[in-house]
Amino acid sequence: MLAPTGVARAESPGGDRIPALTDEHGRVLTLRGWNVEDKVNRGDAALSAITERHFRDMRARGFNFARLLVFWDDLEPRPGQYSQGYLRKIERILDWAEKHDVKVLIDAHQDVFGPAFGHRGVPAWATRTDGLPFTPRPDDWFSEYFEPAVQRAFSHLYGDEDLRLAQARMWRVLADRFEDHPAVIGYDLINEPMGELREGEDLATAARRIERDQLTPLYNRLADAVRSVDPSTWIFVEPTPIVGEGVPTGLGRIDDPKIVYAPHFYNTGMEAGADYDPAAGWIESYEQAVTLYPKEYKVPVVVGEWGPLNNSLPNMNRFYREAMASLGRYGSGWAGYVWCYGGGYCAVDGAGTFRTNKELTAEPYAEAVAGTVRSAVYDQATGTYRLSYDSAGRRGPRVTELSLPAGTWRVKAGGGALVLRKTTGKAWILAAPGARVTVTVTRG
């Protein structure tokens, strides 16, 4: 029997629930969508692979969220010189997202630090290696993170005062430009940060030390930089990618009231091309590890990347079903990797049709709930979504928004609530103050 996908968000008496993401009206948000990227084009051609079609197609399939990859090396090609053309291109993408009702997380992305090592991210002028060696490994690019030059570059980024200030200025430029854009929901301060291992240190110990001693102060510095120009947009912080091995993070407190914990959900074996092994207990160990930080520091969770490379292997149907159930238990949302038109990691093929098993990511869900969510469950076997919530008091918001994937759906509301309006892909529920509301969405 297939496990339902869902979550109960109402606070328990012990207060051990993970808080929900909320909007400016206090409604409980759920974000579901995909990463959007252009890692190939640079300079005048930067971001040209991203089109309005990306947002139109995502929204048509029920997705309301995009994690937009931007690169410091494109934004600031020379120290102190920020590309106004690049900022305009980002703004054009945000305008498309707004037009199609998609919220955007601006992600300061890096892979293997940046262009000094053949990738994208931190500019070459901000890369310091002390002359240590680097050997490219194109067949296993992630292992390049452990090259001495790359590891030393991270140490300088975290420790050198001039690089600290440069990174903070970069974020002030982004936040100052886009704080008022209605599509922007948050800023992801750095993608998949890594660091330098010490002699004799195992990977899990190193990750926790890097997170505690280097990433925690980094995030506090960058949060301060953002808040100097933008007082209210959500700030997303990531642990190292080692969390994918079921290692609890060593991150400490980020002193800001609007922090979101944004881990990634990748398995080493599956990233290398292996099939999902249900008996290995990876999803269970990941969920147990990844929920400790948000419970302790009372911050919402949005998984910033997930999805295997070889999505059509024999056990991948089960993986997607079990992954969706797990993500729904503790998270306020997720962004799959990646919305593009083709093979590899792409969500859809050239014609825009979901690739094998990726259609399982498209479910009904409540985008914004005007009240306290008691439970929200999608039964994959029957194609039925059930939402229960206590509507807000007299001074609170009234309207709850539902997202419906492509297809025909019936929406019913109980507890005196009304289905105010239903269109292709969306439905709105109006409830009286303080009501116990039930909503049922069924396919057909």
CSV table of N, CA and C in Angstrom, one decimal, residues 270 274-280 283 308 310-323 356-357 360:
chain,number,residue,atom,x,y,z
A,270,MET,N,23.2,7.2,-5.4
A,270,MET,CA,22.2,7.6,-6.5
A,270,MET,C,22.8,8.7,-7.4
A,274,ALA,N,23.5,4.9,-9.2
A,274,ALA,CA,22.9,3.7,-8.7
A,274,ALA,C,21.4,3.9,-8.5
A,275,ASP,N,20.7,2.7,-8.4
A,275,ASP,CA,19.3,2.7,-8.2
A,275,ASP,C,19.0,3.0,-6.7
A,276,TYR,N,17.8,3.3,-6.4
A,276,TYR,CA,17.4,3.5,-5.0
A,276,TYR,C,17.3,2.1,-4.3
A,277,ASP,N,17.9,2.1,-3.1
A,277,ASP,CA,17.8,0.9,-2.3
A,277,ASP,C,16.9,1.1,-1.1
A,278,PRO,N,15.7,0.6,-1.1
A,278,PRO,CA,14.7,0.9,0.0
A,278,PRO,C,15.2,0.3,1.3
A,279,ALA,N,16.0,-0.8,1.2
A,279,ALA,CA,16.4,-1.5,2.5
A,279,ALA,C,17.5,-0.7,3.2
A,280,ALA,N,18.1,0.2,2.5
A,280,ALA,CA,19.3,0.9,3.1
A,280,ALA,C,18.9,1.9,4.2
A,283,ILE,N,16.4,7.4,3.4
A,283,ILE,CA,15.5,8.5,3.6
A,283,ILE,C,15.2,8.7,5.0
A,308,PRO,N,17.2,12.4,-8.2
A,308,PRO,CA,18.3,11.6,-8.8
A,308,PRO,C,18.6,11.8,-10.3
A,310,ASN,N,19.4,9.3,-12.6
A,310,ASN,CA,18.8,8.2,-13.4
A,310,ASN,C,17.4,7.9,-12.8
A,311,ASN,N,16.4,8.7,-13.2
A,311,ASN,CA,15.1,8.6,-12.6
A,311,ASN,C,14.2,7.5,-13.1
A,312,SER,N,14.7,6.7,-14.1
A,312,SER,CA,13.9,5.6,-14.7
A,312,SER,C,14.3,4.2,-14.3
A,313,LEU,N,15.3,4.1,-13.3
A,313,LEU,CA,15.7,2.8,-12.8
A,313,LEU,C,14.6,2.1,-12.1
A,314,PRO,N,14.7,0.8,-11.9
A,314,PRO,CA,13.5,0.0,-11.4
A,314,PRO,C,12.9,0.5,-10.1
A,315,ASN,N,13.7,1.0,-9.2
A,315,ASN,CA,13.2,1.4,-7.9
A,315,ASN,C,12.9,2.9,-7.8
A,316,MET,N,13.0,3.6,-8.9
A,316,MET,CA,12.8,5.0,-8.8
A,316,MET,C,11.4,5.4,-8.6
A,317,ASN,N,10.4,4.7,-9.0
A,317,ASN,CA,9.0,5.0,-8.8
A,317,ASN,C,8.8,5.0,-7.3
A,318,ARG,N,9.3,3.9,-6.6
A,318,ARG,CA,9.2,3.9,-5.2
A,318,ARG,C,9.9,5.0,-4.5
A,319,PHE,N,11.1,5.4,-5.0
A,319,PHE,CA,11.9,6.5,-4.4
A,319,PHE,C,11.1,7.7,-4.4
A,320,TYR,N,10.5,8.1,-5.6
A,320,TYR,CA,9.8,9.4,-5.7
A,320,TYR,C,8.6,9.4,-4.7
A,321,ARG,N,7.9,8.2,-4.6
A,321,ARG,CA,6.7,8.2,-3.7
A,321,ARG,C,7.2,8.3,-2.2
A,322,GLU,N,8.2,7.6,-1.9
A,322,GLU,CA,8.7,7.7,-0.5
A,322,GLU,C,9.4,9.1,-0.2
A,323,ALA,N,10.0,9.6,-1.2
A,323,ALA,CA,10.7,10.9,-1.0
A,323,ALA,C,9.6,12.0,-0.8
A,356,THR,N,10.2,10.1,-16.9
A,356,THR,CA,9.7,9.0,-16.1
A,356,THR,C,9.8,9.2,-14.6
A,357,ASN,N,8.7,9.0,-14.0
A,357,ASN,CA,8.5,9.1,-12.5
A,357,ASN,C,8.5,10.6,-12.0
A,360,LEU,N,5.3,12.3,-10.5
A,360,LEU,CA,4.9,12.0,-9.1
A,360,LEU,C,5.2,13.2,-8.2
